[in-house]
Amino acid sequence: MTSFETLRQEWFGNVRGDLLAGIVVALALIPEAIAFSIIAGVDPKIGLYASFTIAVLTSIFGGRPGMISAATAATAVLMITLVRDHGLEYLLAATVLAGLLQIAAGFLRLGNAMQFVSKSVMTGFVNALAILIFMAQIPELVGVPSMTYVMVAAGLAIIYLFPRITTAIPSPLVAIVVLTAVSLGFGMDLRIVGDMGALPDTLPVFLIPNIPLTLETLMIILPYSAAVAVVGLLESLMTAQIVDELTDTGSDKNRECVGQGVANTVTGFFGGMAGCAMIGQSVINVKSGGRGRLSCFAAGVFLLFLIVVLGDWVRIIPMAALVAIMIMVSIGTFSWGSIKNLRDHPRRSSIVMLATVVTVVWTHNLAIGVIIGVMLSGVFFASKVAQLFRVASSLSPDGLTRTYTVEGQIFFASSERFGTSFDFKESVDRVVIDVTGAHIWDLSGVAALDRAILKFRREGAEVEILGLNEASATIVDKLAIHDKPGAMDSLTGH
């Protein structure tokens, strides 16, 4: 398929399905974008503008057609302290810088690093995200009128029960309409969206964040930008994998990194907060028939139309309705099956998942949690592979030749066991180390082989290595020192 045909298929291969799915997603994006803005501590318009620009730009530059990107809770929770301590302008600057970091990650092909994120880490990531979203609602449930709890409960009832009647209209939208009508009808004294700040009544305009261009400013925003860039890419690439599986199609992870970066960079210059791909909205889009880039583009454009034209109605939505929606998002994001799987899955996988969750909740930083999870997965994997190693030996009938047969992986985690598997004091004329069933992976493995050869030679035995495969032979030829002048001195530490 030519590039033009691919482009046409991605944009216009499913026009009706993409437009309808885009409209459904846009309706669902309004309350979430407002709620995410409130999580970050900024006006609702910041999240709404961001959702428009990010959706439109990722539809054009992203690497996963059919995936929805907008303002998200994952990036919003990272901005709370920045906004509280330094204000909105620093958030916009941090958004621009986060986008530039993501573009660099794309060109450095860091999207390929997703292959090192295990299923356990991904499960821990979404569970921790769900917990953070729920915790962010607690301030809206403390010290409020008792009627707020009734409204939240009613909102949850509508969200979960209305789909039994029809799924033609998103139940979160129904909850908003009903609770807003009840609140107005009974004149309830509840917090409303308008109390959170101004809603946009115009199209977003280009602006440059009003901050001092100094090294001190960079040091303030860089940690936030780096965290947003990492978390945004992790959630985007994980969401891309989920959409890949749902649609049985592939995606370009590195292009997605660039697309997310372009979207965040431009969004910062148009007064929006950072965002990334949304797992829940992307699943809604796919299940609503959205497959192509047009669905995400339509979601962004229709969202802007709704907030500019219907802004006065959005302003009077009670906060209880948004809290109910965010609790629903939290419940839907959490992988409840992972609790049951704690008993059935390997203990090490469960430890990785739990460590990721605990670290994220403890630090409120999704990136740190994922890094800890990936490192723990690596340690457990190395430990397990190192156990698949054994050495057997046999003595020739004349008692002059000892043959050691090595099986398994020789690397940093197994090199010590490799070195203690030989009897260097045995009096033999010749030693054969058969590595036909083994693989030497790294410098530690080569060094262990060097030490074994040199120790046998020190005791007067002739050493022969048999069965090196091509990859092992290459690294041994490049790094081994046992045949080089002065090698025996290295054995004694001189």
CSV table of C-alpha atoms in Angstrom, one decimal:
chain,number,residue,atom,x,y,z
A,1,MET,CA,0.0,0.0,0.0
A,2,THR,CA,1.4,3.4,-1.0
A,3,SER,CA,1.8,6.3,1.5
A,4,PHE,CA,-1.1,8.1,-0.1
A,5,GLU,CA,-3.4,5.1,0.1
A,6,THR,CA,-2.3,4.6,3.8
A,7,LEU,CA,-3.0,8.2,4.6
A,8,ARG,CA,-6.4,8.1,2.9
A,9,GLN,CA,-7.3,4.9,4.7
A,10,GLU,CA,-6.3,6.3,8.1
A,11,TRP,CA,-8.3,9.5,7.6
A,12,PHE,CA,-11.3,8.5,5.4
A,13,GLY,CA,-11.5,4.7,5.6
A,14,ASN,CA,-14.3,4.9,8.2
A,15,VAL,CA,-15.8,8.3,8.0
A,16,ARG,CA,-19.3,7.6,9.4
A,17,GLY,CA,-18.0,5.5,12.3
A,18,ASP,CA,-15.2,7.9,13.1
A,19,LEU,CA,-17.5,11.0,13.2
A,20,LEU,CA,-20.2,9.4,15.4
A,21,ALA,CA,-17.6,8.0,17.7
A,22,GLY,CA,-15.9,11.4,17.8
A,23,ILE,CA,-19.1,13.1,18.9
A,24,VAL,CA,-19.6,10.6,21.7
A,25,VAL,CA,-16.1,11.0,22.9
A,26,ALA,CA,-16.4,14.8,22.8
A,27,LEU,CA,-19.5,14.7,25.1
A,28,ALA,CA,-17.6,12.6,27.5
A,29,LEU,CA,-14.5,14.8,27.4
A,30,ILE,CA,-16.2,17.9,28.7
A,31,PRO,CA,-16.7,16.8,32.3
A,32,GLU,CA,-13.4,15.0,32.4
A,33,ALA,CA,-11.4,17.9,31.1
A,34,ILE,CA,-13.1,20.2,33.7
A,35,ALA,CA,-12.4,17.7,36.4
A,36,PHE,CA,-8.8,17.3,35.4
A,37,SER,CA,-8.4,21.1,35.4
A,38,ILE,CA,-9.7,21.3,38.9
A,39,ILE,CA,-7.3,18.5,40.0
A,40,ALA,CA,-4.4,20.6,38.7
A,41,GLY,CA,-5.8,23.7,40.4
A,42,VAL,CA,-6.5,25.8,37.3
A,43,ASP,CA,-9.5,27.2,35.5
A,44,PRO,CA,-11.7,24.7,33.6
A,45,LYS,CA,-10.8,26.5,30.4
A,46,ILE,CA,-7.2,25.3,30.7
A,47,GLY,CA,-8.2,21.7,30.5
A,48,LEU,CA,-10.8,22.3,27.8
A,49,TYR,CA,-8.4,24.2,25.5
A,50,ALA,CA,-5.8,21.5,26.1
A,51,SER,CA,-8.2,18.7,25.2
A,52,PHE,CA,-9.1,20.5,22.0
A,53,THR,CA,-5.6,21.2,20.8
A,54,ILE,CA,-4.1,17.8,21.9
A,55,ALA,CA,-6.9,15.8,20.3
A,56,VAL,CA,-6.6,17.7,17.0
A,57,LEU,CA,-2.8,17.6,16.9
A,58,THR,CA,-2.3,14.0,17.9
A,59,SER,CA,-4.8,13.0,15.3
A,60,ILE,CA,-2.5,14.5,12.7
A,61,PHE,CA,1.0,13.8,14.1
A,62,GLY,CA,0.4,10.7,16.4
A,63,GLY,CA,1.3,7.1,15.5
A,64,ARG,CA,-1.9,5.4,16.7
A,65,PRO,CA,-5.1,6.1,14.6
A,66,GLY,CA,-8.2,5.7,16.7
A,67,MET,CA,-6.6,6.6,20.0
A,68,ILE,CA,-7.9,9.6,22.0
A,69,SER,CA,-5.6,12.1,23.6
A,70,ALA,CA,-6.5,15.1,25.7
A,71,ALA,CA,-6.0,16.6,29.2
A,72,THR,CA,-5.6,13.7,31.6
A,73,ALA,CA,-5.6,13.0,35.3
A,74,ALA,CA,-2.1,11.3,35.0
A,75,THR,CA,-0.5,14.6,34.0
A,76,ALA,CA,-2.8,16.9,36.0
A,77,VAL,CA,-1.7,15.3,39.3
A,78,LEU,CA,1.9,16.1,38.6
A,79,MET,CA,1.1,19.8,38.1
A,80,ILE,CA,-0.6,20.5,41.5
A,81,THR,CA,2.4,21.8,43.4
A,82,LEU,CA,3.8,23.7,40.5
A,83,VAL,CA,0.5,25.6,40.1
A,84,ARG,CA,0.1,26.1,43.8
A,85,ASP,CA,3.7,27.4,44.3
A,86,HIS,CA,4.3,29.3,41.1
A,87,GLY,CA,1.1,29.9,39.2
A,88,LEU,CA,-0.5,29.2,35.8
A,89,GLU,CA,2.3,30.7,33.6
A,90,TYR,CA,4.8,28.2,34.9
A,91,LEU,CA,2.4,25.4,34.1
A,92,LEU,CA,2.2,26.6,30.5
A,93,ALA,CA,6.0,26.8,30.3
A,94,ALA,CA,6.3,23.3,31.8
A,95,THR,CA,3.9,22.0,29.2
A,96,VAL,CA,5.9,23.4,26.4
A,97,LEU,CA,9.1,22.0,27.8
A,98,ALA,CA,7.5,18.6,28.4
A,99,GLY,CA,6.4,18.5,24.7
A,100,LEU,CA,10.0,19.3,23.5
A,101,LEU,CA,11.3,16.4,25.7
A,102,GLN,CA,8.7,14.1,24.2
A,103,ILE,CA,9.7,15.1,20.7
A,104,ALA,CA,13.4,14.4,21.5
A,105,ALA,CA,12.3,11.0,22.9
A,106,GLY,CA,10.6,10.2,19.7
A,107,PHE,CA,13.6,11.0,17.5
A,108,LEU,CA,15.8,9.0,19.9
A,109,ARG,CA,13.4,6.1,19.3
A,110,LEU,CA,12.7,5.7,23.0
A,111,GLY,CA,9.2,4.4,22.1
A,112,ASN,CA,10.9,1.0,21.6
A,113,ALA,CA,11.7,1.0,25.3
A,114,MET,CA,8.0,0.0,25.9
A,115,GLN,CA,9.0,-3.6,25.3
A,116,PHE,CA,10.8,-3.6,28.6
A,117,VAL,CA,7.6,-2.6,30.5
A,118,SER,CA,6.1,-5.9,31.8
A,119,LYS,CA,2.4,-6.7,32.2
A,120,SER,CA,2.8,-6.4,36.0
A,121,VAL,CA,4.2,-2.9,35.8
A,122,MET,CA,1.4,-1.9,33.4
A,123,THR,CA,-1.2,-3.3,35.9
A,124,GLY,CA,0.4,-1.5,38.8
A,125,PHE,CA,0.5,1.7,36.7
A,126,VAL,CA,-3.2,1.7,36.0
A,127,ASN,CA,-4.1,0.7,39.5
A,128,ALA,CA,-2.0,3.5,41.0
A,129,LEU,CA,-3.5,6.0,38.5
A,130,ALA,CA,-7.0,4.9,39.7
A,131,ILE,CA,-6.1,5.4,43.3
A,132,LEU,CA,-4.6,8.9,42.6
A,133,ILE,CA,-7.7,9.9,40.7
A,134,PHE,CA,-9.9,8.8,43.7
A,135,MET,CA,-7.7,10.6,46.2
A,136,ALA,CA,-7.9,13.8,44.2
A,137,GLN,CA,-11.7,13.8,44.8
A,138,ILE,CA,-11.4,13.7,48.6
A,139,PRO,CA,-11.1,17.5,49.0
A,140,GLU,CA,-14.5,17.8,47.3
A,141,LEU,CA,-16.0,15.4,49.8
A,142,VAL,CA,-14.7,17.0,53.0
A,143,GLY,CA,-16.5,19.9,54.8
A,144,VAL,CA,-19.3,20.1,52.2
A,145,PRO,CA,-23.1,20.3,52.6
A,146,SER,CA,-24.6,16.8,53.3
A,147,MET,CA,-26.7,17.1,50.1
A,148,THR,CA,-23.4,16.8,48.2
A,149,TYR,CA,-23.1,13.2,49.2
A,150,VAL,CA,-26.7,12.5,48.1
A,151,MET,CA,-26.0,14.1,44.7
A,152,VAL,CA,-22.7,12.1,44.3
A,153,ALA,CA,-24.6,8.9,45.1
A,154,ALA,CA,-27.3,9.8,42.7
A,155,GLY,CA,-24.8,10.6,40.0
A,156,LEU,CA,-23.1,7.2,40.4
A,157,ALA,CA,-26.5,5.5,40.3
A,158,ILE,CA,-27.3,7.2,37.0
A,159,ILE,CA,-23.9,6.4,35.5
A,160,TYR,CA,-24.1,2.7,36.2
A,161,LEU,CA,-27.8,2.1,35.8
A,162,PHE,CA,-28.7,4.3,32.8
A,163,PRO,CA,-26.8,2.0,30.3
A,164,ARG,CA,-29.3,-0.7,31.2
A,165,ILE,CA,-32.0,1.5,29.5
A,166,THR,CA,-29.9,2.7,26.5
A,167,THR,CA,-26.3,3.3,25.5
A,168,ALA,CA,-27.2,5.8,22.8
A,169,ILE,CA,-26.4,8.7,25.2
A,170,PRO,CA,-23.3,8.5,27.4
A,171,SER,CA,-24.5,8.0,31.0
A,172,PRO,CA,-22.0,10.5,32.5
A,173,LEU,CA,-23.6,13.2,30.3
A,174,VAL,CA,-27.1,12.1,31.5
A,175,ALA,CA,-25.8,12.4,35.1
A,176,ILE,CA,-24.6,15.9,34.5
A,177,VAL,CA,-27.9,17.0,32.9
A,178,VAL,CA,-30.1,15.4,35.6
A,179,LEU,CA,-28.0,16.6,38.6
A,180,THR,CA,-27.8,20.1,37.2
A,181,ALA,CA,-31.6,20.2,36.6
A,182,VAL,CA,-32.2,18.9,40.2
A,183,SER,CA,-29.8,21.4,41.7
A,184,LEU,CA,-31.4,24.3,39.8
A,185,GLY,CA,-34.9,23.1,40.4
A,186,PHE,CA,-34.5,22.8,44.2
A,187,GLY,CA,-32.2,25.8,44.5
A,188,MET,CA,-29.5,23.7,46.2
A,189,ASP,CA,-26.5,25.6,47.7
A,190,LEU,CA,-23.8,23.4,46.1
A,191,ARG,CA,-20.4,24.2,44.6
A,192,ILE,CA,-20.7,24.6,40.9
A,193,VAL,CA,-18.1,24.6,38.0
A,194,GLY,CA,-18.4,28.4,37.8
A,195,ASP,CA,-17.0,28.5,41.3
A,196,MET,CA,-13.8,26.9,40.0
A,197,GLY,CA,-13.0,29.7,37.5
A,198,ALA,CA,-13.9,31.1,34.1
A,199,LEU,CA,-15.0,29.0,31.2
A,200,PRO,CA,-13.8,29.9,27.7
A,201,ASP,CA,-16.1,31.8,25.4
A,202,THR,CA,-13.7,32.3,22.6
A,203,LEU,CA,-11.3,30.2,20.5
A,204,PRO,CA,-7.9,29.7,22.1
A,205,VAL,CA,-5.3,32.3,21.1
A,206,PHE,CA,-1.5,32.1,20.7
A,207,LEU,CA,0.4,33.4,23.7
A,208,ILE,CA,3.9,33.1,25.2
A,209,PRO,CA,4.1,32.1,28.9
A,210,ASN,CA,4.9,35.2,30.9
A,211,ILE,CA,7.9,33.9,32.9
A,212,PRO,CA,11.5,35.1,33.4
A,213,LEU,CA,13.8,33.3,30.9
A,214,THR,CA,16.4,32.4,33.5
A,215,LEU,CA,18.3,29.3,34.6
A,216,GLU,CA,16.3,29.5,37.9
A,217,THR,CA,13.1,29.2,36.0
A,218,LEU,CA,14.4,26.2,34.1
A,219,MET,CA,15.3,24.5,37.3
A,220,ILE,CA,11.8,25.1,38.6
A,221,ILE,CA,9.9,23.7,35.7
A,222,LEU,CA,12.4,21.0,34.5
A,223,PRO,CA,11.5,18.4,37.1
A,224,TYR,CA,7.8,18.8,36.4
A,225,SER,CA,8.3,18.8,32.7
A,226,ALA,CA,10.4,15.6,32.8
A,227,ALA,CA,7.8,13.9,35.0
A,228,VAL,CA,5.0,14.9,32.7
A,229,ALA,CA,6.9,13.9,29.6
A,230,VAL,CA,7.7,10.4,31.0
A,231,VAL,CA,4.3,9.8,32.5
A,232,GLY,CA,2.5,11.1,29.4
A,233,LEU,CA,4.5,8.8,27.1
A,234,LEU,CA,4.1,5.8,29.3
A,235,GLU,CA,0.3,6.2,29.4
A,236,SER,CA,0.2,7.0,25.7
A,237,LEU,CA,2.3,4.0,24.7
A,238,MET,CA,0.4,1.7,27.1
A,239,THR,CA,-2.9,3.0,25.6
A,240,ALA,CA,-1.6,2.4,22.1
A,241,GLN,CA,-0.8,-1.2,23.0
A,242,ILE,CA,-4.4,-1.6,24.3
A,243,VAL,CA,-5.8,-0.1,21.1
A,244,ASP,CA,-3.5,-2.3,19.0
A,245,GLU,CA,-4.9,-5.4,20.7
A,246,LEU,CA,-8.5,-4.2,20.4
A,247,THR,CA,-8.3,-3.4,16.7
A,248,ASP,CA,-5.7,-6.1,15.7
A,249,THR,CA,-3.6,-3.4,14.0
A,250,GLY,CA,-0.2,-2.0,14.7
A,251,SER,CA,1.0,1.4,15.7
A,252,ASP,CA,4.2,3.5,15.4
A,253,LYS,CA,5.4,4.1,19.0
A,254,ASN,CA,8.2,6.5,18.1
A,255,ARG,CA,5.9,8.6,15.9
A,256,GLU,CA,3.4,8.6,18.8
A,257,CYS,CA,6.1,10.1,21.0
A,258,VAL,CA,6.7,12.9,18.5
A,259,GLY,CA,2.9,13.4,18.1
A,260,GLN,CA,2.4,13.8,21.8
A,261,GLY,CA,5.3,16.2,22.0
A,262,VAL,CA,4.1,18.4,19.2
A,263,ALA,CA,0.6,18.5,20.8
A,264,ASN,CA,1.9,19.5,24.2
A,265,THR,CA,4.3,22.0,22.9
A,266,VAL,CA,1.7,23.8,20.8
A,267,THR,CA,-0.9,23.4,23.6
A,268,GLY,CA,1.3,25.3,26.0
A,269,PHE,CA,1.4,28.2,23.6
A,270,PHE,CA,-2.4,28.2,23.4
A,271,GLY,CA,-3.0,28.4,27.1
A,272,GLY,CA,-3.6,24.6,27.7
A,273,MET,CA,-2.2,22.2,30.2
A,274,ALA,CA,-0.2,19.0,29.3
A,275,GLY,CA,-2.0,15.9,28.4
A,276,CYS,CA,-1.6,12.5,26.8
A,277,ALA,CA,-3.6,9.5,25.6
A,278,MET,CA,-6.6,8.4,27.6
A,279,ILE,CA,-7.2,4.7,28.2
A,280,GLY,CA,-10.9,5.1,29.0
A,281,GLN,CA,-11.8,7.5,26.2
A,282,SER,CA,-9.8,5.4,23.7
A,283,VAL,CA,-11.7,2.3,24.6
A,284,ILE,CA,-15.0,4.2,24.3
A,285,ASN,CA,-13.9,5.5,20.9
A,286,VAL,CA,-13.0,2.0,19.6
A,287,LYS,CA,-16.2,0.4,21.0
A,288,SER,CA,-18.2,3.3,19.5
A,289,GLY,CA,-16.9,2.4,16.0
A,290,GLY,CA,-13.9,4.8,15.9
A,291,ARG,CA,-10.9,3.4,14.0
A,292,GLY,CA,-9.2,6.3,12.1
A,293,ARG,CA,-7.5,9.6,12.8
A,294,LEU,CA,-10.8,11.4,11.9
A,295,SER,CA,-12.4,10.2,15.2
A,296,CYS,CA,-9.9,11.9,17.4
A,297,PHE,CA,-9.9,15.0,15.2
A,298,ALA,CA,-13.7,15.2,15.3
A,299,ALA,CA,-13.7,14.8,19.1
A,300,GLY,CA,-11.5,17.8,19.5
A,301,VAL,CA,-13.4,20.0,17.1
A,302,PHE,CA,-16.8,19.1,18.4
A,303,LEU,CA,-15.5,19.6,22.0
A,304,LEU,CA,-14.5,23.2,21.2
A,305,PHE,CA,-17.9,23.9,19.6
A,306,LEU,CA,-19.7,22.6,22.7
A,307,ILE,CA,-17.7,24.7,25.2
A,308,VAL,CA,-17.8,27.9,23.1
A,309,VAL,CA,-21.5,27.7,22.3
A,310,LEU,CA,-22.8,26.0,25.5
A,311,GLY,CA,-20.4,27.6,28.0
A,312,ASP,CA,-23.2,29.2,30.1
A,313,TRP,CA,-24.7,25.7,30.7
A,314,VAL,CA,-21.4,24.1,31.6
A,315,ARG,CA,-20.8,26.9,34.2
A,316,ILE,CA,-23.8,25.8,36.4
A,317,ILE,CA,-22.9,22.1,36.6
A,318,PRO,CA,-22.7,21.0,40.3
A,319,MET,CA,-19.3,19.8,41.3
A,320,ALA,CA,-21.0,16.7,42.8
A,321,ALA,CA,-21.7,15.5,39.2
A,322,LEU,CA,-18.0,15.8,38.3
A,323,VAL,CA,-17.0,14.0,41.5
A,324,ALA,CA,-19.3,11.1,40.6
A,325,ILE,CA,-17.8,10.9,37.1
A,326,MET,CA,-14.3,10.9,38.4
A,327,ILE,CA,-15.1,8.2,40.9
A,328,MET,CA,-16.5,6.2,38.0
A,329,VAL,CA,-13.3,6.8,36.0
A,330,SER,CA,-11.3,5.7,39.0
A,331,ILE,CA,-13.4,2.5,39.4
A,332,GLY,CA,-13.2,1.8,35.7
A,333,THR,CA,-9.5,2.4,35.5
A,334,PHE,CA,-8.6,0.1,38.4
A,335,SER,CA,-7.8,-3.5,37.4
A,336,TRP,CA,-10.0,-5.4,39.9
A,337,GLY,CA,-9.0,-8.7,38.5
A,338,SER,CA,-5.5,-8.0,39.6
A,339,ILE,CA,-6.6,-8.5,43.2
A,340,LYS,CA,-7.8,-12.0,42.5
A,341,ASN,CA,-4.7,-12.7,40.5
A,342,LEU,CA,-2.5,-12.0,43.5
A,343,ARG,CA,-3.1,-15.6,44.6
A,344,ASP,CA,-2.8,-17.2,41.1
A,345,HIS,CA,0.0,-15.3,39.4
A,346,PRO,CA,3.7,-15.9,40.2
A,347,ARG,CA,4.7,-14.2,43.5
A,348,ARG,CA,7.4,-12.1,41.8
A,349,SER,CA,4.9,-10.7,39.3
A,350,SER,CA,2.6,-9.7,42.2
A,351,ILE,CA,5.4,-8.1,44.0
A,352,VAL,CA,6.3,-6.0,41.0
A,353,MET,CA,2.7,-4.9,40.6
A,354,LEU,CA,2.3,-4.0,44.3
A,355,ALA,CA,5.7,-2.2,44.4
A,356,THR,CA,4.6,-0.1,41.4
A,357,VAL,CA,1.3,0.8,43.1
A,358,VAL,CA,2.9,1.6,46.5
A,359,THR,CA,5.7,3.7,45.1
A,360,VAL,CA,3.3,5.8,43.0
A,361,VAL,CA,0.8,6.3,45.8
A,362,TRP,CA,3.6,7.1,48.2
A,363,THR,CA,5.4,9.6,45.9
A,364,HIS,CA,2.4,10.8,43.8
A,365,ASN,CA,4.7,10.3,40.8
A,366,LEU,CA,3.7,7.7,38.2
A,367,ALA,CA,7.2,7.9,36.5
A,368,ILE,CA,9.0,6.9,39.7
A,369,GLY,CA,6.6,4.0,40.3
A,370,VAL,CA,7.1,2.7,36.7
A,371,ILE,CA,10.9,3.0,36.9
A,372,ILE,CA,10.9,1.0,40.2
A,373,GLY,CA,8.6,-1.6,38.7
A,374,VAL,CA,10.8,-2.0,35.5
A,375,MET,CA,14.0,-2.3,37.6
A,376,LEU,CA,12.4,-4.8,39.9
A,377,SER,CA,11.2,-6.8,36.9
A,378,GLY,CA,14.7,-6.8,35.5
A,379,VAL,CA,16.2,-8.0,38.8
A,380,PHE,CA,13.7,-10.8,39.1
A,381,PHE,CA,14.2,-11.8,35.5
A,382,ALA,CA,17.9,-12.0,35.9
A,383,SER,CA,17.6,-14.0,39.1
A,384,LYS,CA,15.3,-16.5,37.4
A,385,VAL,CA,17.5,-16.9,34.3
A,386,ALA,CA,20.6,-17.3,36.5
A,387,GLN,CA,18.9,-20.3,38.1
A,388,LEU,CA,18.8,-22.0,34.7
A,389,PHE,CA,22.5,-22.8,34.9
A,390,ARG,CA,24.4,-25.9,35.7
A,391,VAL,CA,27.8,-27.5,35.2
A,392,ALA,CA,28.5,-31.2,34.9
A,393,SER,CA,31.9,-32.9,34.7
A,394,SER,CA,33.4,-36.2,33.7
A,395,LEU,CA,36.9,-37.7,33.9
A,396,SER,CA,38.5,-39.5,31.0
A,397,PRO,CA,39.3,-43.3,31.6
A,398,ASP,CA,43.0,-42.5,31.8
A,399,GLY,CA,42.4,-39.9,34.5
A,400,LEU,CA,44.3,-37.2,32.6
A,401,THR,CA,41.4,-35.1,31.1
A,402,ARG,CA,38.5,-33.5,33.0
A,403,THR,CA,35.6,-32.3,30.8
A,404,TYR,CA,33.2,-29.7,32.2
A,405,THR,CA,29.9,-29.4,30.4
A,406,VAL,CA,28.2,-26.0,30.9
A,407,GLU,CA,24.5,-25.4,30.3
A,408,GLY,CA,22.6,-22.1,30.7
A,409,GLN,CA,23.3,-18.4,30.6
A,410,ILE,CA,26.6,-16.9,31.7
A,411,PHE,CA,26.2,-13.3,32.7
A,412,PHE,CA,26.6,-11.0,35.7
A,413,ALA,CA,24.0,-12.9,37.8
A,414,SER,CA,25.5,-16.4,37.2
A,415,SER,CA,29.2,-15.6,36.8
A,416,GLU,CA,29.9,-16.3,40.5
A,417,ARG,CA,28.3,-19.8,40.3
A,418,PHE,CA,30.2,-20.4,37.1
A,419,GLY,CA,33.5,-19.6,38.8
A,420,THR,CA,32.8,-22.0,41.8
A,421,SER,CA,31.8,-24.9,39.6
A,422,PHE,CA,35.4,-26.0,38.8
A,423,ASP,CA,37.9,-28.0,40.9
A,424,PHE,CA,41.1,-26.1,40.2
A,425,LYS,CA,43.2,-28.2,42.6
A,426,GLU,CA,42.5,-31.4,40.8
A,427,SER,CA,45.7,-32.9,39.3
A,428,VAL,CA,44.9,-33.4,35.6
A,429,ASP,CA,46.9,-32.6,32.5
A,430,ARG,CA,44.0,-31.3,30.4
A,431,VAL,CA,40.7,-29.5,31.0
A,432,VAL,CA,38.0,-29.2,28.5
A,433,ILE,CA,35.2,-26.6,29.1
A,434,ASP,CA,32.3,-27.4,26.8
A,435,VAL,CA,29.9,-24.4,26.4
A,436,THR,CA,27.9,-25.9,23.5
A,437,GLY,CA,24.8,-25.6,25.7
A,438,ALA,CA,25.6,-22.2,27.1
A,439,HIS,CA,25.7,-18.5,26.0
A,440,ILE,CA,28.1,-15.8,27.3
A,441,TRP,CA,26.2,-12.5,27.4
A,442,ASP,CA,28.4,-9.8,29.0
A,443,LEU,CA,31.7,-8.7,30.4
A,444,SER,CA,31.0,-10.5,33.7
A,445,GLY,CA,30.6,-13.7,31.8
A,446,VAL,CA,33.8,-13.2,29.8
A,447,ALA,CA,35.7,-12.3,32.9
A,448,ALA,CA,34.5,-15.5,34.7
A,449,LEU,CA,35.7,-17.6,31.7
A,450,ASP,CA,39.0,-15.7,31.8
A,451,ARG,CA,39.5,-16.5,35.5
A,452,ALA,CA,38.6,-20.2,35.1
A,453,ILE,CA,41.1,-20.6,32.2
A,454,LEU,CA,43.9,-18.7,34.0
A,455,LYS,CA,43.4,-20.6,37.3
A,456,PHE,CA,43.7,-24.0,35.5
A,457,ARG,CA,46.8,-22.8,33.6
A,458,ARG,CA,48.3,-21.6,36.9
A,459,GLU,CA,47.9,-25.2,38.2
A,460,GLY,CA,49.7,-26.5,35.1
A,461,ALA,CA,46.7,-27.8,33.1
A,462,GLU,CA,46.1,-27.3,29.4
A,463,VAL,CA,42.6,-25.7,28.8
A,464,GLU,CA,40.4,-26.1,25.7
A,465,ILE,CA,37.1,-24.3,25.1
A,466,LEU,CA,34.6,-26.1,23.0
A,467,GLY,CA,31.3,-25.1,21.4
A,468,LEU,CA,31.2,-21.3,21.6
A,469,ASN,CA,28.3,-20.1,19.5
A,470,GLU,CA,28.8,-17.2,17.1
A,471,ALA,CA,27.5,-14.5,19.5
A,472,SER,CA,29.5,-15.8,22.4
A,473,ALA,CA,32.7,-16.2,20.3
A,474,THR,CA,32.3,-12.6,19.1
A,475,ILE,CA,32.2,-11.1,22.6
A,476,VAL,CA,34.9,-13.5,23.9
A,477,ASP,CA,37.3,-12.5,21.0
A,478,LYS,CA,36.6,-8.9,21.7
A,479,LEU,CA,36.9,-8.8,25.5
A,480,ALA,CA,38.7,-11.9,26.8
A,481,ILE,CA,42.3,-11.4,28.1
A,482,HIS,CA,43.4,-15.0,28.9
A,483,ASP,CA,45.5,-15.3,25.8
A,484,LYS,CA,47.0,-11.8,26.0
A,485,PRO,CA,50.5,-11.0,27.5
A,486,GLY,CA,50.4,-10.4,31.2
A,487,ALA,CA,47.0,-12.1,31.6
A,488,MET,CA,48.3,-14.2,34.6
A,489,ASP,CA,49.2,-11.0,36.4
A,490,SER,CA,45.6,-9.8,36.3
A,491,LEU,CA,44.6,-13.0,38.1
A,492,THR,CA,46.7,-12.1,41.1
A,493,GLY,CA,45.5,-8.5,40.9
A,494,HIS,CA,48.8,-7.0,39.6
